Amino acid sequence: MRSSAMKDGVEKAPHRSLWKALGFLDEEINRPIIGVANSFNEIVPGHRHLKEIAQAVKEGIRMAGGIPVEFPTIAVCDGLAMNHKGMKYSLASRELIADSVEIMAEAHPFDALVLIPSCDKVVPGMLMAAARLDLPTIIVSGGPMLAGRFQGEAVSLTTVFEAVGRVKAGRMTEEELTCLENTACPTCGSCSGMFTANSMNCLTEALGISLPGNGTIPAVYSERIRLAKLAGMKIMELWEKGITARQIMTEAALRNALTVDMALGCSTNTALHLPAIAHELGLQLDLKLFNEISQVTPHLCQLSPAGKHHIEDLWKAGGIQAVMRELSRKGLINLDLPTVTGKTVRENLAQVEVVDYEVIRPLENPYHEDGGIAVLYGSLAPCGAVVKQSAVAPEMLKYTGRARVFDSEEEAVDAILAGRIKAGDVVVIRYEGPKGGPGMREMLTPTSAIAGMGLDKEVALLTDGRFSGATRGASIGHISPEAMEGGPIALVKEGDLIEIDIPNKRLDLKVSEEELAARRRVWKQPEPKITHGYLNRYAELVTSANTGAILKERK
């Protein structure tokens, strides 16, 4: 056992005395020690109930003969951090989460791990740790929130963000907004659309590192507790068989995850997190692979914010396993890969059926022939930019407009809410990338304001920052190189023509090479926005968005 390093032999008598200080019996100390990383806190709605999930996991571990040892990690609520300094810390927290799990698992050599995330950066952070440590590992999340109801319609957090724009545009009263905010988020759990948290939780199933149902069973369903107990039992089986995270999360498994990503229309943030996970696995996941897989993978699920369905609807329709079963009919899923169930993907899918073909479209009748995400290249994004093409209105797929340039999110939001953005504009928000932000803030507030004001079919938004999975419309992020590194986005001027061509994967600044060269000669890198603390260190180490915004490693 790996844990023997901290408990076996005469020389480990001091160590055993510390175990006994914790109340452990010799009979317990002699069993496999399973680390349970719990990201519970009292500020994130998706994490408020994770004590109950962790308790169920620990019961499962004990039932199967192991000894669970729980420890915490941090978790940021992106919704509460949105549109202020706090959002600079969200993506940056991913690295701390991965590091903290590594530290705990190496300082106290656990035999295996069960990782309990729920929200945006916690899921990829824990997956990065799993890849780095290569122990027997299972992910079991807290599950999605149920959708709310307002004026007879299903609603979610993104509805409230967009409602702010409607109020500013005189399309909704403040009294109606209050009623909406009281009903939009009715339960604990990760916000109920195909936003980043649910995207990543769904992709854990496609990677094979979580049990079927992990991505879609609602947080408040008792089935979520049963899943957690089963995860606790299954981790002991993985330990006994010596099945580790890297045996599950292979290059082929990443391709399965990308395929499911495209079929679901997941958050553009997956284009940050999957490459970062691949890096921890010793693999390189180039953004061009997103386009390659998108071009052969139909978009089967139109989930909020792009459509009317929510994660609970996907669960009732058969969940991620049903999506994979449908994709397998076209040979798009590698069925021979191992999973944490102890079975192959093929065996997991053998008895699976699509229950509702309105929620999960058949291959013969997809929402779109191409997948949900596109990576654009061109003179404005030489190293790539990312768009959730499944959430873009048809009239915005090819679009040329005049640049309205802002050097921060706050400046752009002020202009949008003041009515200074008009049809035909392209809002450019720069110096919000991984280095420039620092932290690559999500732009849900400006995109939601544009949508709420009814401009999402007439105005595009471009940024070297990123977007929440709750974003819809012609919102193009991750523009690389970012402005802080002197990328072309730093050279855009007010009134420049910008051409967007999503079908042909192009994003171009319609300015001559000579003019750009002249602008580059006078461009100077601005002073860092943050000059102390963690974000200052993060900005020094973080790499470009097109590489997953990973941290530089010592050579």
Tab-separated table of N, CA and C in Angstrom, residues 394-536:
chain	number	residue	atom	x	y	z
A	394	PRO	N	-28.014	32.784	-36.666
A	394	PRO	CA	-27.546	32.569	-38.044
A	394	PRO	C	-27.057	33.843	-38.723
A	395	GLU	N	-27.728	34.956	-38.453
A	395	GLU	CA	-27.355	36.201	-39.117
A	395	GLU	C	-26.015	36.759	-38.629
A	396	MET	N	-25.485	36.203	-37.520
A	396	MET	CA	-24.210	36.687	-36.995
A	396	MET	C	-23.043	35.754	-37.321
A	397	LEU	N	-23.308	34.667	-38.015
A	397	LEU	CA	-22.233	33.728	-38.335
A	397	LEU	C	-21.215	34.364	-39.280
A	398	LYS	N	-21.697	35.214	-40.185
A	398	LYS	CA	-20.823	36.027	-41.024
A	398	LYS	C	-21.212	37.481	-40.788
A	399	TYR	N	-20.248	38.283	-40.332
A	399	TYR	CA	-20.609	39.608	-39.852
A	399	TYR	C	-19.387	40.518	-39.941
A	400	THR	N	-19.609	41.728	-40.416
A	400	THR	CA	-18.563	42.746	-40.430
A	400	THR	C	-19.086	43.984	-39.723
A	401	GLY	N	-18.310	44.484	-38.772
A	401	GLY	CA	-18.745	45.662	-38.031
A	401	GLY	C	-17.572	46.535	-37.644
A	402	ARG	N	-17.899	47.680	-37.083
A	402	ARG	CA	-16.870	48.653	-36.696
A	402	ARG	C	-16.518	48.486	-35.225
A	403	ALA	N	-15.226	48.521	-34.944
A	403	ALA	CA	-14.726	48.266	-33.595
A	403	ALA	C	-15.079	49.395	-32.640
A	404	ARG	N	-15.578	49.002	-31.459
A	404	ARG	CA	-15.717	49.899	-30.310
A	404	ARG	C	-14.770	49.345	-29.258
A	405	VAL	N	-13.715	50.073	-28.958
A	405	VAL	CA	-12.576	49.506	-28.231
A	405	VAL	C	-12.573	49.954	-26.765
A	406	PHE	N	-12.404	48.964	-25.879
A	406	PHE	CA	-12.370	49.216	-24.441
A	406	PHE	C	-11.216	48.432	-23.824
A	407	ASP	N	-10.514	49.065	-22.899
A	407	ASP	CA	-9.342	48.449	-22.282
A	407	ASP	C	-9.658	47.739	-20.972
A	408	SER	N	-10.939	47.608	-20.652
A	408	SER	CA	-11.346	46.821	-19.490
A	408	SER	C	-12.818	46.451	-19.635
A	409	GLU	N	-13.231	45.434	-18.909
A	409	GLU	CA	-14.640	45.027	-18.904
A	409	GLU	C	-15.527	46.141	-18.367
A	410	GLU	N	-15.081	46.810	-17.306
A	410	GLU	CA	-15.907	47.844	-16.687
A	410	GLU	C	-16.257	48.960	-17.676
A	411	GLU	N	-15.255	49.384	-18.479
A	411	GLU	CA	-15.501	50.441	-19.458
A	411	GLU	C	-16.547	49.998	-20.478
A	412	ALA	N	-16.460	48.751	-20.901
A	412	ALA	CA	-17.408	48.239	-21.891
A	412	ALA	C	-18.817	48.145	-21.317
A	413	VAL	N	-18.937	47.656	-20.099
A	413	VAL	CA	-20.257	47.520	-19.472
A	413	VAL	C	-20.911	48.890	-19.314
A	414	ASP	N	-20.135	49.883	-18.893
A	414	ASP	CA	-20.690	51.242	-18.749
A	414	ASP	C	-21.254	51.730	-20.084
A	415	ALA	N	-20.518	51.495	-21.167
A	415	ALA	CA	-20.961	51.948	-22.488
A	415	ALA	C	-22.207	51.204	-22.948
A	416	ILE	N	-22.256	49.898	-22.704
A	416	ILE	CA	-23.415	49.099	-23.136
A	416	ILE	C	-24.665	49.536	-22.382
A	417	LEU	N	-24.566	49.628	-21.059
A	417	LEU	CA	-25.748	49.962	-20.254
A	417	LEU	C	-26.176	51.417	-20.433
A	418	ALA	N	-25.250	52.251	-20.888
A	418	ALA	CA	-25.602	53.660	-21.157
A	418	ALA	C	-26.199	53.840	-22.549
A	419	GLY	N	-26.306	52.757	-23.316
A	419	GLY	CA	-26.913	52.835	-24.642
A	419	GLY	C	-25.994	53.351	-25.720
A	420	ARG	N	-24.667	53.322	-25.483
A	420	ARG	CA	-23.734	53.864	-26.461
A	420	ARG	C	-23.290	52.836	-27.512
A	421	ILE	N	-23.713	51.594	-27.349
A	421	ILE	CA	-23.402	50.546	-28.329
A	421	ILE	C	-24.617	50.363	-29.231
A	422	LYS	N	-24.374	50.397	-30.538
A	422	LYS	CA	-25.471	50.359	-31.509
A	422	LYS	C	-25.313	49.160	-32.447
A	423	ALA	N	-26.384	48.856	-33.164
A	423	ALA	CA	-26.339	47.804	-34.181
A	423	ALA	C	-25.204	48.085	-35.158
A	424	GLY	N	-24.456	47.051	-35.520
A	424	GLY	CA	-23.332	47.199	-36.420
A	424	GLY	C	-21.998	47.358	-35.728
A	425	ASP	N	-22.022	47.450	-34.371
A	425	ASP	CA	-20.778	47.591	-33.619
A	425	ASP	C	-20.161	46.228	-33.316
A	426	VAL	N	-18.848	46.224	-33.153
A	426	VAL	CA	-18.116	45.070	-32.612
A	426	VAL	C	-17.410	45.558	-31.351
A	427	VAL	N	-17.902	45.137	-30.203
A	427	VAL	CA	-17.312	45.535	-28.927
A	427	VAL	C	-16.019	44.743	-28.722
A	428	VAL	N	-14.918	45.447	-28.552
A	428	VAL	CA	-13.610	44.817	-28.330
A	428	VAL	C	-13.172	45.129	-26.902
A	429	ILE	N	-13.030	44.086	-26.090
A	429	ILE	CA	-12.577	44.245	-24.699
A	429	ILE	C	-11.216	43.579	-24.582
A	430	ARG	N	-10.205	44.351	-24.297
A	430	ARG	CA	-8.839	43.829	-24.286
A	430	ARG	C	-8.143	44.104	-22.955
A	431	TYR	N	-6.928	43.606	-22.836
A	431	TYR	CA	-6.164	43.620	-21.594
A	431	TYR	C	-6.929	42.898	-20.478
A	432	GLU	N	-7.658	41.851	-20.875
A	432	GLU	CA	-8.371	41.000	-19.924
A	432	GLU	C	-7.937	39.535	-20.069
A	433	GLY	N	-6.797	39.308	-20.736
A	433	GLY	CA	-6.319	37.945	-20.934
A	433	GLY	C	-5.694	37.365	-19.676
A	434	PRO	N	-5.090	36.178	-19.771
A	434	PRO	CA	-4.476	35.559	-18.598
A	434	PRO	C	-3.444	36.464	-17.917
A	435	LYS	N	-2.584	37.116	-18.719
A	435	LYS	CA	-1.592	38.030	-18.154
A	435	LYS	C	-2.176	39.420	-17.907
A	436	GLY	N	-2.921	39.901	-18.881
A	436	GLY	CA	-3.373	41.284	-18.829
A	436	GLY	C	-4.438	41.552	-17.803
A	437	GLY	N	-5.299	40.583	-17.530
A	437	GLY	CA	-6.397	40.783	-16.585
A	437	GLY	C	-5.936	41.270	-15.222
A	438	PRO	N	-4.989	40.573	-14.575
A	438	PRO	CA	-4.669	39.190	-14.912
A	438	PRO	C	-5.805	38.261	-14.489
A	439	GLY	N	-5.781	37.043	-15.034
A	439	GLY	CA	-6.769	36.062	-14.619
A	439	GLY	C	-7.844	35.773	-15.633
A	440	MET	N	-7.877	36.505	-16.757
A	440	MET	CA	-8.779	36.175	-17.865
A	440	MET	C	-10.235	36.117	-17.408
A	441	ARG	N	-10.759	37.279	-17.052
A	441	ARG	CA	-12.119	37.325	-16.508
A	441	ARG	C	-13.175	36.869	-17.506
A	442	GLU	N	-14.269	36.313	-16.975
A	442	GLU	CA	-15.439	35.991	-17.790
A	442	GLU	C	-16.235	37.257	-18.069
A	443	MET	N	-16.817	37.325	-19.259
A	443	MET	CA	-17.528	38.523	-19.720
A	443	MET	C	-19.037	38.293	-19.784
A	444	LEU	N	-19.584	37.616	-18.786
A	444	LEU	CA	-21.026	37.350	-18.810
A	444	LEU	C	-21.842	38.632	-18.661
A	445	THR	N	-21.367	39.582	-17.882
A	445	THR	CA	-22.139	40.811	-17.699
A	445	THR	C	-22.312	41.579	-19.011
A	446	PRO	N	-21.256	41.862	-19.771
A	446	PRO	CA	-21.469	42.589	-21.032
A	446	PRO	C	-22.241	41.779	-22.077
A	447	THR	N	-21.967	40.470	-22.191
A	447	THR	CA	-22.702	39.689	-23.194
A	447	THR	C	-24.172	39.572	-22.829
A	448	SER	N	-24.459	39.417	-21.535
A	448	SER	CA	-25.855	39.334	-21.102
A	448	SER	C	-26.573	40.664	-21.291
A	449	ALA	N	-25.854	41.765	-21.041
A	449	ALA	CA	-26.459	43.078	-21.251
A	449	ALA	C	-26.805	43.283	-22.721
A	450	ILE	N	-25.908	42.884	-23.604
A	450	ILE	CA	-26.174	43.000	-25.044
A	450	ILE	C	-27.397	42.169	-25.424
A	451	ALA	N	-27.461	40.925	-24.927
A	451	ALA	CA	-28.609	40.060	-25.230
A	451	ALA	C	-29.889	40.622	-24.636
A	452	GLY	N	-29.806	41.076	-23.373
A	452	GLY	CA	-30.990	41.601	-22.718
A	452	GLY	C	-31.543	42.845	-23.381
A	453	MET	N	-30.690	43.627	-24.019
A	453	MET	CA	-31.125	44.835	-24.718
A	453	MET	C	-31.571	44.547	-26.144
A	454	GLY	N	-31.565	43.254	-26.497
A	454	GLY	CA	-32.052	42.858	-27.822
A	454	GLY	C	-31.069	43.096	-28.939
A	455	LEU	N	-29.776	43.189	-28.607
A	455	LEU	CA	-28.759	43.497	-29.612
A	455	LEU	C	-27.911	42.286	-29.999
A	456	ASP	N	-28.223	41.097	-29.470
A	456	ASP	CA	-27.349	39.946	-29.682
A	456	ASP	C	-27.329	39.474	-31.135
A	457	LYS	N	-28.282	39.927	-31.945
A	457	LYS	CA	-28.276	39.586	-33.371
A	457	LYS	C	-27.757	40.738	-34.229
A	458	GLU	N	-27.247	41.786	-33.554
A	458	GLU	CA	-26.779	42.973	-34.277
A	458	GLU	C	-25.420	43.474	-33.794
A	459	VAL	N	-24.924	42.933	-32.678
A	459	VAL	CA	-23.667	43.387	-32.095
A	459	VAL	C	-22.823	42.168	-31.734
A	460	ALA	N	-21.547	42.183	-32.071
A	460	ALA	CA	-20.616	41.126	-31.677
A	460	ALA	C	-19.728	41.634	-30.550
A	461	LEU	N	-19.145	40.700	-29.798
A	461	LEU	CA	-18.231	41.070	-28.727
A	461	LEU	C	-16.998	40.181	-28.816
A	462	LEU	N	-15.826	40.815	-28.855
A	462	LEU	CA	-14.556	40.103	-28.952
A	462	LEU	C	-13.694	40.448	-27.753
A	463	THR	N	-12.931	39.473	-27.260
A	463	THR	CA	-12.086	39.742	-26.099
A	463	THR	C	-10.925	38.759	-26.022
A	464	ASP	N	-9.849	39.200	-25.370
A	464	ASP	CA	-8.788	38.263	-25.017
A	464	ASP	C	-9.062	37.645	-23.647
A	465	GLY	N	-10.182	38.051	-23.044
A	465	GLY	CA	-10.706	37.371	-21.872
A	465	GLY	C	-11.505	36.154	-22.309
A	466	ARG	N	-12.426	35.731	-21.463
A	466	ARG	CA	-13.181	34.524	-21.778
A	466	ARG	C	-14.653	34.757	-21.449
A	467	PHE	N	-15.455	33.734	-21.713
A	467	PHE	CA	-16.898	33.844	-21.485
A	467	PHE	C	-17.382	32.741	-20.564
A	468	SER	N	-18.419	33.052	-19.824
A	468	SER	CA	-19.129	32.021	-19.086
A	468	SER	C	-19.835	31.110	-20.068
A	469	GLY	N	-20.054	29.867	-19.666
A	469	GLY	CA	-20.888	28.982	-20.478
A	469	GLY	C	-22.289	29.517	-20.624
A	470	ALA	N	-22.659	30.488	-19.778
A	470	ALA	CA	-23.982	31.089	-19.840
A	470	ALA	C	-24.104	32.133	-20.947
A	471	THR	N	-23.006	32.393	-21.642
A	471	THR	CA	-23.004	33.392	-22.706
A	471	THR	C	-23.612	32.834	-23.985
A	472	ARG	N	-24.346	33.683	-24.695
A	472	ARG	CA	-24.811	33.338	-26.033
A	472	ARG	C	-24.577	34.528	-26.951
A	473	GLY	N	-24.734	34.298	-28.254
A	473	GLY	CA	-24.506	35.370	-29.221
A	473	GLY	C	-23.121	35.292	-29.833
A	474	ALA	N	-22.812	36.271	-30.680
A	474	ALA	CA	-21.520	36.311	-31.373
A	474	ALA	C	-20.458	36.830	-30.412
A	475	SER	N	-20.120	35.973	-29.450
A	475	SER	CA	-19.164	36.310	-28.400
A	475	SER	C	-17.912	35.483	-28.624
A	476	ILE	N	-16.827	36.124	-28.995
A	476	ILE	CA	-15.600	35.433	-29.381
A	476	ILE	C	-14.507	35.792	-28.383
A	477	GLY	N	-13.984	34.779	-27.699
A	477	GLY	CA	-13.001	35.016	-26.656
A	477	GLY	C	-11.712	34.271	-26.890
A	478	HIS	N	-10.826	34.326	-25.870
A	478	HIS	CA	-9.536	33.632	-25.889
A	478	HIS	C	-8.635	34.141	-27.020
A	479	ILE	N	-8.873	35.348	-27.513
A	479	ILE	CA	-8.082	35.838	-28.648
A	479	ILE	C	-6.603	35.829	-28.284
A	480	SER	N	-5.825	35.106	-29.080
A	480	SER	CA	-4.409	34.895	-28.788
A	480	SER	C	-3.560	35.258	-30.001
A	481	PRO	N	-2.395	35.902	-29.782
A	481	PRO	CA	-1.856	36.365	-28.509
A	481	PRO	C	-2.721	37.476	-27.901
A	482	GLU	N	-2.715	37.559	-26.591
A	482	GLU	CA	-3.512	38.569	-25.905
A	482	GLU	C	-2.868	39.947	-26.026
A	483	ALA	N	-3.630	40.970	-25.650
A	483	ALA	CA	-3.154	42.348	-25.791
A	483	ALA	C	-1.904	42.607	-24.970
A	484	MET	N	-1.840	42.046	-23.764
A	484	MET	CA	-0.699	42.303	-22.884
A	484	MET	C	0.595	41.778	-23.483
A	485	GLU	N	0.504	40.811	-24.384
A	485	GLU	CA	1.682	40.267	-25.060
A	485	GLU	C	1.908	40.926	-26.419
A	486	GLY	N	1.143	41.985	-26.711
A	486	GLY	CA	1.318	42.699	-27.975
A	486	GLY	C	0.633	42.050	-29.147
A	487	GLY	N	-0.361	41.195	-28.882
A	487	GLY	CA	-1.122	40.587	-29.963
A	487	GLY	C	-1.866	41.631	-30.775
A	488	PRO	N	-2.343	41.280	-31.969
A	488	PRO	CA	-3.028	42.247	-32.823
A	488	PRO	C	-4.214	42.939	-32.155
A	489	ILE	N	-4.836	42.285	-31.180
A	489	ILE	CA	-5.975	42.929	-30.505
A	489	ILE	C	-5.536	44.206	-29.790
A	490	ALA	N	-4.256	44.289	-29.427
A	490	ALA	CA	-3.745	45.507	-28.784
A	490	ALA	C	-3.648	46.668	-29.752
A	491	LEU	N	-3.673	46.377	-31.056
A	491	LEU	CA	-3.461	47.408	-32.077
A	491	LEU	C	-4.761	47.916	-32.690
A	492	VAL	N	-5.895	47.329	-32.298
A	492	VAL	CA	-7.179	47.740	-32.857
A	492	VAL	C	-7.503	49.162	-32.412
A	493	LYS	N	-8.031	49.962	-33.350
A	493	LYS	CA	-8.456	51.322	-33.033
A	493	LYS	C	-9.950	51.472	-33.257
A	494	GLU	N	-10.526	52.432	-32.573
A	494	GLU	CA	-11.950	52.740	-32.707
A	494	GLU	C	-12.301	52.948	-34.182
A	495	GLY	N	-13.314	52.237	-34.633
A	495	GLY	CA	-13.786	52.394	-35.999
A	495	GLY	C	-13.195	51.429	-37.003
A	496	ASP	N	-12.161	50.684	-36.630
A	496	ASP	CA	-11.600	49.673	-37.534
A	496	ASP	C	-12.681	48.652	-37.921
A	497	LEU	N	-12.612	48.170	-39.138
A	497	LEU	CA	-13.515	47.110	-39.565
A	497	LEU	C	-12.983	45.755	-39.117
A	498	ILE	N	-13.885	44.948	-38.553
A	498	ILE	CA	-13.547	43.586	-38.125
A	498	ILE	C	-14.498	42.634	-38.822
A	499	GLU	N	-13.935	41.600	-39.411
A	499	GLU	CA	-14.731	40.633	-40.172
A	499	GLU	C	-14.739	39.287	-39.442
A	500	ILE	N	-15.939	38.810	-39.173
A	500	ILE	CA	-16.147	37.515	-38.513
A	500	ILE	C	-16.732	36.555	-39.541
A	501	ASP	N	-16.117	35.394	-39.672
A	501	ASP	CA	-16.611	34.373	-40.601
A	501	ASP	C	-16.497	33.020	-39.897
A	502	ILE	N	-17.508	32.712	-39.081
A	502	ILE	CA	-17.457	31.496	-38.266
A	502	ILE	C	-17.476	30.230	-39.121
A	503	PRO	N	-18.309	30.140	-40.174
A	503	PRO	CA	-18.283	28.905	-40.984
A	503	PRO	C	-16.908	28.595	-41.556
A	504	ASN	N	-16.143	29.636	-41.902
A	504	ASN	CA	-14.806	29.423	-42.469
A	504	ASN	C	-13.691	29.599	-41.443
A	505	LYS	N	-14.096	29.725	-40.168
A	505	LYS	CA	-13.152	29.763	-39.035
A	505	LYS	C	-12.164	30.926	-39.150
A	506	ARG	N	-12.680	32.115	-39.492
A	506	ARG	CA	-11.838	33.289	-39.682
A	506	ARG	C	-12.249	34.431	-38.763
A	507	LEU	N	-11.237	35.181	-38.306
A	507	LEU	CA	-11.446	36.407	-37.546
A	507	LEU	C	-10.357	37.390	-37.978
A	508	ASP	N	-10.761	38.426	-38.706
A	508	ASP	CA	-9.765	39.306	-39.336
A	508	ASP	C	-10.012	40.776	-39.030
A	509	LEU	N	-8.918	41.477	-38.810
A	509	LEU	CA	-8.908	42.926	-38.670
A	509	LEU	C	-8.590	43.501	-40.044
A	510	LYS	N	-9.520	44.280	-40.577
A	510	LYS	CA	-9.381	44.762	-41.959
A	510	LYS	C	-8.562	46.060	-41.985
A	511	VAL	N	-7.299	45.882	-41.614
A	511	VAL	CA	-6.333	46.982	-41.611
A	511	VAL	C	-5.092	46.486	-42.323
A	512	SER	N	-4.470	47.334	-43.104
A	512	SER	CA	-3.312	46.916	-43.900
A	512	SER	C	-2.136	46.526	-43.006
A	513	GLU	N	-1.257	45.689	-43.549
A	513	GLU	CA	-0.059	45.275	-42.832
A	513	GLU	C	0.822	46.479	-42.512
A	514	GLU	N	0.848	47.433	-43.431
A	514	GLU	CA	1.689	48.619	-43.225
A	514	GLU	C	1.175	49.440	-42.041
A	515	GLU	N	-0.152	49.593	-41.967
A	515	GLU	CA	-0.734	50.352	-40.866
A	515	GLU	C	-0.528	49.639	-39.538
A	516	LEU	N	-0.691	48.312	-39.543
A	516	LEU	CA	-0.465	47.555	-38.312
A	516	LEU	C	0.993	47.661	-37.862
A	517	ALA	N	1.898	47.615	-38.800
A	517	ALA	CA	3.316	47.745	-38.462
A	517	ALA	C	3.612	49.109	-37.840
A	518	ALA	N	2.981	50.152	-38.386
A	518	ALA	CA	3.166	51.493	-37.834
A	518	ALA	C	2.608	51.575	-36.415
A	519	ARG	N	1.445	50.971	-36.199
A	519	ARG	CA	0.855	50.972	-34.851
A	519	ARG	C	1.727	50.188	-33.873
A	520	ARG	N	2.314	49.096	-34.352
A	520	ARG	CA	3.123	48.276	-33.465
A	520	ARG	C	4.380	49.028	-33.007
A	521	ARG	N	4.905	49.871	-33.876
A	521	ARG	CA	6.123	50.608	-33.521
A	521	ARG	C	5.892	51.565	-32.362
A	522	VAL	N	4.675	52.044	-32.198
A	522	VAL	CA	4.407	53.008	-31.121
A	522	VAL	C	3.690	52.378	-29.927
A	523	TRP	N	3.321	51.077	-30.054
A	523	TRP	CA	2.630	50.419	-28.938
A	523	TRP	C	3.593	50.162	-27.787
A	524	LYS	N	3.133	50.398	-26.587
A	524	LYS	CA	3.907	50.096	-25.391
A	524	LYS	C	3.067	49.238	-24.461
A	525	GLN	N	3.690	48.237	-23.887
A	525	GLN	CA	2.976	47.381	-22.945
A	525	GLN	C	2.584	48.199	-21.718
A	526	PRO	N	1.318	48.178	-21.325
A	526	PRO	CA	0.899	48.943	-20.147
A	526	PRO	C	1.432	48.341	-18.857
A	527	GLU	N	1.401	49.129	-17.817
A	527	GLU	CA	1.807	48.641	-16.505
A	527	GLU	C	0.834	47.564	-16.031
A	528	PRO	N	1.324	46.549	-15.296
A	528	PRO	CA	0.423	45.520	-14.770
A	528	PRO	C	-0.661	46.121	-13.883
A	529	LYS	N	-1.854	45.554	-13.953
A	529	LYS	CA	-2.962	46.044	-13.132
A	529	LYS	C	-2.816	45.623	-11.673
A	530	ILE	N	-2.169	44.483	-11.462
A	530	ILE	CA	-1.960	43.957	-10.107
A	530	ILE	C	-0.459	43.791	-9.899
A	531	THR	N	0.074	44.361	-8.827
A	531	THR	CA	1.528	44.344	-8.629
A	531	THR	C	1.944	43.652	-7.331
A	532	HIS	N	1.012	42.930	-6.689
A	532	HIS	CA	1.373	42.235	-5.462
A	532	HIS	C	0.475	41.006	-5.301
A	533	GLY	N	0.846	40.128	-4.400
A	533	GLY	CA	0.015	38.983	-4.066
A	533	GLY	C	0.011	37.889	-5.128
A	534	TYR	N	-0.933	36.976	-4.970
A	534	TYR	CA	-0.998	35.796	-5.826
A	534	TYR	C	-1.170	36.148	-7.289
A	535	LEU	N	-2.047	37.105	-7.614
A	535	LEU	CA	-2.292	37.439	-9.012
A	535	LEU	C	-1.052	37.998	-9.699
A	536	ASN	N	-0.225	38.700	-8.967
A	536	ASN	CA	1.018	39.198	-9.544
A	536	ASN	C	1.929	38.033	-9.914
